[in-house]
Tab-separated table of C-alpha atoms in Angstrom:
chain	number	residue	atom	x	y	z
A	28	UNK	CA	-0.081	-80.177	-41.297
A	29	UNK	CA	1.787	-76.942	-41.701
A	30	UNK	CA	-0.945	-75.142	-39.499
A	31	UNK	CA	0.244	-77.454	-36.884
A	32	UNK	CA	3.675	-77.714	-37.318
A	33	UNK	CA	3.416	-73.750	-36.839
A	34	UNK	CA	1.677	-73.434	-33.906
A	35	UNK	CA	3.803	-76.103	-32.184
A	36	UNK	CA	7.077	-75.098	-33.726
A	37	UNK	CA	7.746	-78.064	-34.908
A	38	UNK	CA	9.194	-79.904	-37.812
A	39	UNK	CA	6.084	-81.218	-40.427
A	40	UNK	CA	7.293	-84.790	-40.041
A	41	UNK	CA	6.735	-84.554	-36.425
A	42	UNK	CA	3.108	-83.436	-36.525
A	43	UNK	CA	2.032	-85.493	-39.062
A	44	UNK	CA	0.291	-88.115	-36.999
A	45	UNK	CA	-1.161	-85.794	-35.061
A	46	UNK	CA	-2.418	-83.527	-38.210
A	47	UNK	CA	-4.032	-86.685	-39.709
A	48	UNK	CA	-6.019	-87.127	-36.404
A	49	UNK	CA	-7.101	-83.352	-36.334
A	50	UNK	CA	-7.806	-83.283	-39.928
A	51	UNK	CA	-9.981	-86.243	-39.479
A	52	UNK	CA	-11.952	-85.014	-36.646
A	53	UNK	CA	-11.940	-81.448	-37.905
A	54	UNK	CA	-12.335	-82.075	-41.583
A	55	UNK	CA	-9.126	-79.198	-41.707
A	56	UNK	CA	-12.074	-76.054	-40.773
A	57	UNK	CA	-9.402	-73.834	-39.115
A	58	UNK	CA	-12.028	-73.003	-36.766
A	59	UNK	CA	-12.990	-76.489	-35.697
A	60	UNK	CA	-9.185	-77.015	-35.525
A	61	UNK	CA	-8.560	-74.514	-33.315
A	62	UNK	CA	-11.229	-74.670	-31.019
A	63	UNK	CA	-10.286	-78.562	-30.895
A	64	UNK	CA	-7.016	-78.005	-29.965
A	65	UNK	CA	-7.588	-75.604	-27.299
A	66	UNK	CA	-9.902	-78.661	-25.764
A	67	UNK	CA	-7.074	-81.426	-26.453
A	68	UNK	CA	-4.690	-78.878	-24.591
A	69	UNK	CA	-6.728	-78.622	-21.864
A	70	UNK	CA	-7.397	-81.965	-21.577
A	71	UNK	CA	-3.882	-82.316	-21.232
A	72	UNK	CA	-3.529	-84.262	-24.258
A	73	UNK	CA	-1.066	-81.944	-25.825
A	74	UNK	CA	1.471	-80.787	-23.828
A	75	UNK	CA	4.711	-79.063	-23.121
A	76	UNK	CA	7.073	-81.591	-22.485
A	77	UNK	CA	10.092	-80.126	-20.299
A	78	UNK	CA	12.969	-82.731	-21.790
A	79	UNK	CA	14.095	-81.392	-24.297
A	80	UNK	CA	11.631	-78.761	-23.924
A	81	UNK	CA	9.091	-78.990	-27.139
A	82	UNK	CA	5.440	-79.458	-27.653
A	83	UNK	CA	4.126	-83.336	-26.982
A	84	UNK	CA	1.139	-85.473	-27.627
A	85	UNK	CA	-0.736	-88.451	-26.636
A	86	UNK	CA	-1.799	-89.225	-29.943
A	87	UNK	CA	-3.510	-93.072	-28.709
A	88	UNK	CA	-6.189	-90.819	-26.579
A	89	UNK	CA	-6.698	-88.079	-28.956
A	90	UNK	CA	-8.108	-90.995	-31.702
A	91	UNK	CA	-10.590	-91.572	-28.838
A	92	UNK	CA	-11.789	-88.135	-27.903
A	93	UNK	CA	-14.995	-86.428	-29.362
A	94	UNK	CA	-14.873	-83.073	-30.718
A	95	UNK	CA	-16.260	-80.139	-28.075
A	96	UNK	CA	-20.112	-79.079	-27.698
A	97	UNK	CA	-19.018	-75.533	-30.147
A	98	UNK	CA	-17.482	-77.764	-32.944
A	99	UNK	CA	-20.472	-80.156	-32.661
A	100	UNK	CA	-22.811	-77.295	-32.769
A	101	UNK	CA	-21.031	-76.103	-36.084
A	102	UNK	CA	-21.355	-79.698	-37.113
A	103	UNK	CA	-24.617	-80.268	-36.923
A	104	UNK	CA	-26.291	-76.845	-38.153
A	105	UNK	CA	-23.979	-78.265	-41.836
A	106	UNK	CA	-25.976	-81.239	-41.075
A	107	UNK	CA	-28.944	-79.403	-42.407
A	108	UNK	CA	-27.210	-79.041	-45.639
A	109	UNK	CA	-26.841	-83.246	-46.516
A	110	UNK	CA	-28.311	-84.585	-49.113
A	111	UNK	CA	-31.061	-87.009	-48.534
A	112	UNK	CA	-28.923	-89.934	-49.299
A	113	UNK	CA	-26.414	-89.109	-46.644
A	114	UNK	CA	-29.174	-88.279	-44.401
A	115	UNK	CA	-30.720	-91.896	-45.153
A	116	UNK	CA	-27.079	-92.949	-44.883
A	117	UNK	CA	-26.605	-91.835	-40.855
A	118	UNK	CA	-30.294	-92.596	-39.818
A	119	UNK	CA	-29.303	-96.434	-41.224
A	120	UNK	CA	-25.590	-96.219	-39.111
A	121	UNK	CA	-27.503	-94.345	-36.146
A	122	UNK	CA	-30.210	-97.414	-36.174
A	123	UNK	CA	-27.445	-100.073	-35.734
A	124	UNK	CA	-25.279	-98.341	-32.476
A	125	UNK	CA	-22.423	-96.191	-32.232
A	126	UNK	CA	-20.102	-98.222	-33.638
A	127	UNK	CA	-20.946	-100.198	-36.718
A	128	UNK	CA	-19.498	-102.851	-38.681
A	129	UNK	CA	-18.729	-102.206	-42.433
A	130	UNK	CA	-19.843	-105.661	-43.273
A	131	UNK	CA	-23.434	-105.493	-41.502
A	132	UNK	CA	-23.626	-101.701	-43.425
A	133	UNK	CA	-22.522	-103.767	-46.936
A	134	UNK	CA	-24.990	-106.331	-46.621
A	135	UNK	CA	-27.955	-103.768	-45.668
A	136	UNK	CA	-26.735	-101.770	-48.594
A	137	UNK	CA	-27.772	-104.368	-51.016
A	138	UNK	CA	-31.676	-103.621	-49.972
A	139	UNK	CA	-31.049	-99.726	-49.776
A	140	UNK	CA	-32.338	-97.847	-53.322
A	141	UNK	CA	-28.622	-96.136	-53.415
A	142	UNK	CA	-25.389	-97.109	-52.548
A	143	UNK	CA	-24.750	-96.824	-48.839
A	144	UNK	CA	-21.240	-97.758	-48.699
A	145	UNK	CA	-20.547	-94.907	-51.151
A	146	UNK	CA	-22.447	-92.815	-48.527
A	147	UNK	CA	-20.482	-93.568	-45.857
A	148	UNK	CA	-17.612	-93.282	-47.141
A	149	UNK	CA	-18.466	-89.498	-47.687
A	150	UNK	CA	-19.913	-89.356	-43.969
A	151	UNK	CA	-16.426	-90.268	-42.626
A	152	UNK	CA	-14.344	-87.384	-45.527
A	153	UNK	CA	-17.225	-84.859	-44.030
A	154	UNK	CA	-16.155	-85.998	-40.262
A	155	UNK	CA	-19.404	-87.560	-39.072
A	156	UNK	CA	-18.117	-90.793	-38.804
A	157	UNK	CA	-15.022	-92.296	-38.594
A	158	UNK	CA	-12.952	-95.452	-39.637
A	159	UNK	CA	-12.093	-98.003	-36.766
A	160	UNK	CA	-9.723	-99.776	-38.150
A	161	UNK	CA	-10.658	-100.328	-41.099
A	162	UNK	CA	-13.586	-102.654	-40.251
A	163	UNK	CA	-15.761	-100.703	-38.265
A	164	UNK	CA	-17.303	-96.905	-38.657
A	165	UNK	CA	-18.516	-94.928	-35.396
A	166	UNK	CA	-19.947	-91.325	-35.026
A	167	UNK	CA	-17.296	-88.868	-34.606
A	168	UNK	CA	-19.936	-87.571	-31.562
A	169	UNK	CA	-22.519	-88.733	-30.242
A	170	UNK	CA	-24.462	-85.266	-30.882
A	171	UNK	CA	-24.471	-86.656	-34.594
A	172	UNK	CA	-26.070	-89.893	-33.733
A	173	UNK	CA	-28.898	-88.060	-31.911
C-alpha cells in the first residue's frame, strides 16, 4: 500500500482498496505492479480526476481486468517452478472452466491423493487464481489456464 499511496500522492487509507486489488493480481512483485499499473492507466482505469484535482480509480473494473501479456509471461515461466501438487491442483481447476465453484473443487478433493483445497488456496496467495466472492475461484488469466 505505501508503494501506491506514493506514486499517487495519496493518503494510505485512500489506496487501500485499490492496493488489495493490485496486490492480489500482482502478488506485490514491484515489477508486475508497475507494469500493471501502467496498463490500468492506460486503460483509463486510473485516472486524474480534475475536481479536486487528485489521482482516481474505478476500482469495480480493475477486479475484472487480467494482468498484461509481460506480467503473464513472468507468470508463467514461475509456473515452471510449482510443485507437482499445485500443478495437479490447476490442471483439475483448468479441467472444470474458468471459473470454478469451491464446492465442486471440495467434493473432487475427496478422490484427489492430496488436499486440493489446501492447493488452491496457495494458487490464489501465488496470483493464479483468484477468489470470486468467496464461493467461486477463476484464473487470474487465461494464459494460466492454457
Amino acid at each position: 500500500n505505501e508503494m501506491v499511496s506514493e506514486t499517487f500522492r495519496v493518503f494510505p487509507r485512500i489506496t487501500l482498496p485499490l492496493s488489495t486489488q493490485l496486490h492480489a493480481k500482482t502478488r506485490g512483485n514491484p515489477l508486475f505492479l508497475r507494469q500493471f499499473m501502467d496498463s490500468l492507466h492506460n486503460q483509463g482505469l486510473i485516472f486524474l480526476r480534475l475536481n479536486p484535482p487528485r489521482w482516481a480509480w474505478d476500482i469495480e473494473r480493475i477486479s475484472n481486468v487480467e494482468l498484461p501479456v509481460g506480467v503473464v509471461a513472468l507468470l508463467i515461466e514461475e509456473m515452471r517452478t510449482l510443485s507437482t501438487e499445485l500443478i495437479e491442483g490447476l490442471g483439475v481447476v483448468s479441467c472444470l472452466g474458468t471459473t470454478t465453484k469451491k464446492e465442486t473443487l471440495d467434493i473432487i478433493s475427496i478422490e484427489m491423493d492430496f488436499n486440493l483445497s489446501a492447493a488452491i488456496g496457495d494458487l490464489v496467495k501465488r496470483g493464479y487464481l483468484e477468489e470470486v466472492k468467496d464461493v467461486e475461484v477463476r484464473f487470474s488469466h487465461d494464459k494460466v489456464q492454457q
